[in-house]
């Protein structure tokens, strides 16, 4: 395509006429680096690799500035498809976290399904067995102006998740759902996948040492390449506009969990063969950016070039142009780099043992080229060279210095009179779509497949699996972020998301081992949006740094994987800043974990964490008073650390039989949920005066300051109090578990809440199903 | 005693099913569908585990039921060897006619429909723990060999098509009379409530599992392999944290039944 010698308007017109997203200056820099006009396939390769999605061109500097990605337990930081931390001397946990927001807004079912499909490939290609997923979801207001569309999106996304995840055979053990009108025309569908691998059996997503010198084969495995998902990464890197909807649909990939399931088993056979024979291979999934991204990154990260023949790649049709073959995001594909002597056996595993061509029309494994030493990225098609560029130049990407400007946030604390009947208010909060039971959704998810599940959704703040038979250790998983806090303070939204995700795994007795961040924001070319992004990253990094990895003073909990999703914006505006955090917790023996439901009448209940006047963004302010407020919950780092580690220790010492963290809905929702989660028949009687605060009753009950409620094992009260004091925590014994299904809360001699739990259960259970009807 | 856990493309429960069978004292291996079918004769029993064989194309279990490996299994069944189909395995057994084993494809496992107080309250995939009541006397069926009539066994289920239907109205009577209804969904007290959530998928007469007339072939929708260890139980079950990691869960009795059946019958 002609660029040299044309003016900006002509270049722009040329780029747009073929559907390229590259800017004029980016195209000029390509021509300058090549010393000639680039071909159209070359420009598409650059378009793909220099997209925000693949290159992190706006975000990289900020991530490098703030995030701590190293630590004593880190086996692999964020440099490859997934991060890895050690469980013990032998086993490691692999984690990846991504967004699939734009596709899910346009085609909810396919978008969400391919989100899972992509993330499990990222984990599997490290040589790991994928053992769990989690799905943080954000939808618009189900009772607002766009309610019908919002509900259509929400239902489609949940269907896409279960139809894919259940068929694949990976249990969904965690997730969260928040409804907020800022997501009306831009939902968020984040996906987290977790795997296990032995330390010595990790497979790298790069060409092995010697691959260029010895001419290793490059093999593509899986579904035949078609045009689906062409332009996917570019689509993810632009704002959503209604008039583009038709065109954008074509950029969404087509999911196939069945083929993925078969591929995973064939991969397992391949990995076993290479382990048994000590052969080092490179293995990577074909995700965003398709063939171009996988092949160029695998070569470049090892310092090699690639010589690839697109004619050899198996395709769904023979009339695809070269740029489509190279950049389409056809799902269910992997790339293998292996020594030529392994090739026949690798092909046999896929094409004969697992019979891909008969299991799925057109699927197979094909040798498509060689690794080279000359540093060139060469593709050929129909006898001509369609691309011949420096692999390093292509993959290094570009960097933008984005401008930041603090957003003017004009929010006030409301002046409100405390409602007289707090029982009614608590019932309303429990029935709200954001607090009510998540059962309506998680019953669609196969939470039990693989047979490893120890704690399921709805039973505690985090899910727990025992992923390796014969071992006692468990992997806990939780996700968190509160968009309403993001609306008030991006910094505290980042920090509280980290703290809550860590509290969630602590509440079952696991210690937080690593974090991932999926950062969902608006258009970074707008200075306010970029400022929100930076503030969130700063906040979450500060929290990870201050809350420490257990057993290592002054050592941050490492962030080993993550993703940045910009352009979550439509003409109606950007989404509330949403730094969604996932936390992996580890526990030595899964049988020591505790759940949230009340266990026994007579047991004492303790509050951990003083209540502050922090109702900004709270469920109470929004649901009952219709305001956002200003006093967002903050993280008092030392207090938070002491709370988290006191809870972990008290569970390890078997002093606590039930625990639940305090988050949205405050102390009131936490107490009610502990009573509602188990069998009927138990209740609570709590004395709010024991919280040692002069706040009014409504603020005590609904403040979302961080903390926990703990049910103490009978007879262990003194030991628990000693342990809590050892961490410098106040002793706030609020009351007892009772043998009647009622929740009482007393304040200054008055009963301020008296709730029939069987009636509350109906409202709590119906809240979400009504919102998604 | 060696069992084959049959693996079709799309099966996804084979590993935990083999682990559960081994925990009951059975030896075994995973048997890929396109291995030579004659190699099946060396096994003493067969388990068809859950999953989405052939993507549930056409109908759940329909494609797998036509594979050569199923012809081989039919021959082994005629020799009296035990076959247990779990979830998709049950669907494959009904599609192949091995269940209820009266010569044709007489029942189907249709889409779930949850009915409460006369209203449909939910459809589609559902994952939850359930309680099964054994409806047949001990020794009636390979997979319930050591269970007595009235015994309760809890285990999870996870499926979108487990609603047993038939077009043949006389069939239900016959299944009842011939003791071919092995498990029904019930509440924790053993009561067979006809409505959701106890009847979790709308199945006729709360049927969760049936056997063939000879009793060696059993199909059930819930997953005993996900309930074969105590630590897999829900937290409200006090047995969950009792014993070590090998302590049995209630689902193991299905595999122990199979083992006992093989011991007695051979």
PDB file of C-alpha atoms in Angstrom, chain A residues 500-616:
ATOM      1  CA  UNK A 500     -11.571  -7.409  49.768  1.00  0.00           C
ATOM      2  CA  UNK A 501     -10.283 -10.095  47.435  1.00  0.00           C
ATOM      3  CA  UNK A 502      -7.684 -10.920  50.090  1.00  0.00           C
ATOM      4  CA  UNK A 503     -10.271 -10.865  52.896  1.00  0.00           C
ATOM      5  CA  UNK A 504     -12.406 -13.254  50.878  1.00  0.00           C
ATOM      6  CA  UNK A 505      -9.766 -15.970  50.755  1.00  0.00           C
ATOM      7  CA  UNK A 506      -8.739 -15.249  54.361  1.00  0.00           C
ATOM      8  CA  UNK A 507     -12.352 -15.814  55.453  1.00  0.00           C
ATOM      9  CA  UNK A 508     -12.057 -19.503  54.555  1.00  0.00           C
ATOM     10  CA  UNK A 509      -8.604 -19.777  56.131  1.00  0.00           C
ATOM     11  CA  UNK A 510      -6.408 -19.523  53.032  1.00  0.00           C
ATOM     12  CA  UNK A 511      -3.506 -17.092  52.754  1.00  0.00           C
ATOM     13  CA  UNK A 512      -3.401 -14.737  49.741  1.00  0.00           C
ATOM     14  CA  UNK A 513      -0.594 -16.012  47.489  1.00  0.00           C
ATOM     15  CA  UNK A 514      -1.014 -13.898  44.398  1.00  0.00           C
ATOM     16  CA  UNK A 515      -3.268 -11.343  42.744  1.00  0.00           C
ATOM     17  CA  UNK A 516      -4.276 -10.618  39.188  1.00  0.00           C
ATOM     18  CA  UNK A 517      -5.741  -7.388  37.917  1.00  0.00           C
ATOM     19  CA  UNK A 518      -8.067  -6.841  35.011  1.00  0.00           C
ATOM     20  CA  UNK A 519      -8.284  -3.101  34.570  1.00  0.00           C
ATOM     21  CA  UNK A 520     -11.458  -1.940  32.845  1.00  0.00           C
ATOM     22  CA  UNK A 521     -11.618   1.736  31.901  1.00  0.00           C
ATOM     23  CA  UNK A 522     -12.789   4.225  29.295  1.00  0.00           C
ATOM     24  CA  UNK A 523     -10.865   5.778  26.446  1.00  0.00           C
ATOM     25  CA  UNK A 524      -7.232   6.395  27.525  1.00  0.00           C
ATOM     26  CA  UNK A 525      -6.890   9.144  24.951  1.00  0.00           C
ATOM     27  CA  UNK A 526      -9.133  11.168  27.269  1.00  0.00           C
ATOM     28  CA  UNK A 527      -6.999  12.576  30.090  1.00  0.00           C
ATOM     29  CA  UNK A 528      -9.635  11.999  32.800  1.00  0.00           C
ATOM     30  CA  UNK A 529     -10.008   8.346  31.894  1.00  0.00           C
ATOM     31  CA  UNK A 530      -6.268   7.897  31.874  1.00  0.00           C
ATOM     32  CA  UNK A 531      -6.059   9.560  35.279  1.00  0.00           C
ATOM     33  CA  UNK A 532      -8.664   7.112  36.615  1.00  0.00           C
ATOM     34  CA  UNK A 533      -6.618   4.243  35.278  1.00  0.00           C
ATOM     35  CA  UNK A 534      -3.429   5.506  36.916  1.00  0.00           C
ATOM     36  CA  UNK A 535      -5.154   6.183  40.233  1.00  0.00           C
ATOM     37  CA  UNK A 536      -6.637   2.689  40.349  1.00  0.00           C
ATOM     38  CA  UNK A 537      -3.312   1.063  39.564  1.00  0.00           C
ATOM     39  CA  UNK A 538      -1.596   3.186  42.203  1.00  0.00           C
ATOM     40  CA  UNK A 539      -4.246   2.239  44.774  1.00  0.00           C
ATOM     41  CA  UNK A 540      -4.198  -1.464  44.094  1.00  0.00           C
ATOM     42  CA  UNK A 541      -0.409  -1.519  44.019  1.00  0.00           C
ATOM     43  CA  UNK A 542      -0.221   0.323  47.351  1.00  0.00           C
ATOM     44  CA  UNK A 543      -2.594  -2.197  48.913  1.00  0.00           C
ATOM     45  CA  UNK A 544      -0.738  -5.212  47.519  1.00  0.00           C
ATOM     46  CA  UNK A 545       2.470  -3.715  48.849  1.00  0.00           C
ATOM     47  CA  UNK A 546       1.155  -2.841  52.304  1.00  0.00           C
ATOM     48  CA  UNK A 547      -0.785  -6.033  52.984  1.00  0.00           C
ATOM     49  CA  UNK A 548       2.287  -8.274  52.641  1.00  0.00           C
ATOM     50  CA  UNK A 549       2.707 -11.826  51.580  1.00  0.00           C
ATOM     51  CA  UNK A 550       2.110 -13.962  54.663  1.00  0.00           C
ATOM     52  CA  UNK A 551       5.333 -14.972  56.319  1.00  0.00           C
ATOM     53  CA  UNK A 552       7.352 -12.255  54.559  1.00  0.00           C
ATOM     54  CA  UNK A 553       7.467  -8.867  56.227  1.00  0.00           C
ATOM     55  CA  UNK A 554       7.456  -5.822  53.938  1.00  0.00           C
ATOM     56  CA  UNK A 555       6.976  -8.028  50.885  1.00  0.00           C
ATOM     57  CA  UNK A 556       4.093  -7.263  48.516  1.00  0.00           C
ATOM     58  CA  UNK A 557       1.595  -9.888  47.449  1.00  0.00           C
ATOM     59  CA  UNK A 558       2.793 -10.323  43.860  1.00  0.00           C
ATOM     60  CA  UNK A 559       0.605  -9.501  40.865  1.00  0.00           C
ATOM     61  CA  UNK A 560       1.607 -12.148  38.329  1.00  0.00           C
ATOM     62  CA  UNK A 561      -0.984 -11.712  35.624  1.00  0.00           C
ATOM     63  CA  UNK A 562      -3.516  -9.247  34.379  1.00  0.00           C
ATOM     64  CA  UNK A 563      -5.018  -7.407  31.521  1.00  0.00           C
ATOM     65  CA  UNK A 564      -5.913  -3.862  30.577  1.00  0.00           C
ATOM     66  CA  UNK A 565      -9.208  -3.172  28.850  1.00  0.00           C
ATOM     67  CA  UNK A 566      -9.617   0.415  27.657  1.00  0.00           C
ATOM     68  CA  UNK A 567     -12.327   1.948  25.490  1.00  0.00           C
ATOM     69  CA  UNK A 568     -15.133   0.619  27.683  1.00  0.00           C
ATOM     70  CA  UNK A 569     -17.026   3.616  26.563  1.00  0.00           C
ATOM     71  CA  UNK A 570     -19.984   4.460  24.403  1.00  0.00           C
ATOM     72  CA  UNK A 571     -21.425   7.857  23.426  1.00  0.00           C
ATOM     73  CA  UNK A 572     -23.290   7.708  26.781  1.00  0.00           C
ATOM     74  CA  UNK A 573     -19.985   7.788  28.661  1.00  0.00           C
ATOM     75  CA  UNK A 574     -17.390   5.512  30.187  1.00  0.00           C
ATOM     76  CA  UNK A 575     -17.927   2.715  32.689  1.00  0.00           C
ATOM     77  CA  UNK A 576     -17.245   3.386  36.339  1.00  0.00           C
ATOM     78  CA  UNK A 577     -13.539   2.670  36.942  1.00  0.00           C
ATOM     79  CA  UNK A 578     -13.353  -1.084  37.482  1.00  0.00           C
ATOM     80  CA  UNK A 579     -10.065  -2.557  38.595  1.00  0.00           C
ATOM     81  CA  UNK A 580     -11.246  -6.136  38.998  1.00  0.00           C
ATOM     82  CA  UNK A 581      -8.960  -8.149  41.225  1.00  0.00           C
ATOM     83  CA  UNK A 582      -8.705 -11.903  41.551  1.00  0.00           C
ATOM     84  CA  UNK A 583      -6.923 -13.421  44.519  1.00  0.00           C
ATOM     85  CA  UNK A 584      -5.546 -16.934  44.723  1.00  0.00           C
ATOM     86  CA  UNK A 585      -5.313 -18.216  48.264  1.00  0.00           C
ATOM     87  CA  UNK A 586      -3.567 -21.358  49.441  1.00  0.00           C
ATOM     88  CA  UNK A 587      -4.341 -23.593  52.394  1.00  0.00           C
ATOM     89  CA  UNK A 588      -2.244 -26.556  53.551  1.00  0.00           C
ATOM     90  CA  UNK A 589      -5.186 -28.838  54.300  1.00  0.00           C
ATOM     91  CA  UNK A 590      -8.600 -28.280  52.731  1.00  0.00           C
ATOM     92  CA  UNK A 591     -10.303 -29.886  55.707  1.00  0.00           C
ATOM     93  CA  UNK A 592      -9.257 -26.916  57.869  1.00  0.00           C
ATOM     94  CA  UNK A 593     -11.193 -24.423  55.733  1.00  0.00           C
ATOM     95  CA  UNK A 594     -14.358 -22.848  57.164  1.00  0.00           C
ATOM     96  CA  UNK A 595     -17.525 -21.653  55.465  1.00  0.00           C
ATOM     97  CA  UNK A 596     -19.819 -18.754  56.284  1.00  0.00           C
ATOM     98  CA  UNK A 597     -23.040 -20.377  57.524  1.00  0.00           C
ATOM     99  CA  UNK A 598     -23.782 -20.351  61.244  1.00  0.00           C
ATOM    100  CA  UNK A 599     -22.893 -23.633  62.903  1.00  0.00           C
ATOM    101  CA  UNK A 600     -24.309 -23.949  66.402  1.00  0.00           C
ATOM    102  CA  UNK A 601     -26.671 -22.162  68.748  1.00  0.00           C
ATOM    103  CA  UNK A 602     -24.895 -20.573  71.693  1.00  0.00           C
ATOM    104  CA  UNK A 603     -21.638 -19.831  69.886  1.00  0.00           C
ATOM    105  CA  UNK A 604     -20.206 -16.315  70.363  1.00  0.00           C
ATOM    106  CA  UNK A 605     -19.973 -13.947  67.427  1.00  0.00           C
ATOM    107  CA  UNK A 606     -17.143 -11.425  67.137  1.00  0.00           C
ATOM    108  CA  UNK A 607     -16.815  -8.342  64.971  1.00  0.00           C
ATOM    109  CA  UNK A 608     -13.362  -7.710  63.533  1.00  0.00           C
ATOM    110  CA  UNK A 609     -12.804  -4.194  62.203  1.00  0.00           C
ATOM    111  CA  UNK A 610     -14.227  -1.003  63.729  1.00  0.00           C
ATOM    112  CA  UNK A 611     -17.117   0.741  61.957  1.00  0.00           C
ATOM    113  CA  UNK A 612     -16.392   4.136  60.412  1.00  0.00           C
ATOM    114  CA  UNK A 613     -18.658   6.703  58.782  1.00  0.00           C
ATOM    115  CA  UNK A 614     -17.937   5.221  55.350  1.00  0.00           C
ATOM    116  CA  UNK A 615     -21.186   4.891  53.443  1.00  0.00           C
ATOM    117  CA  UNK A 616     -20.104   6.497  50.180  1.00  0.00           C
TER     118      UNK A 616
END
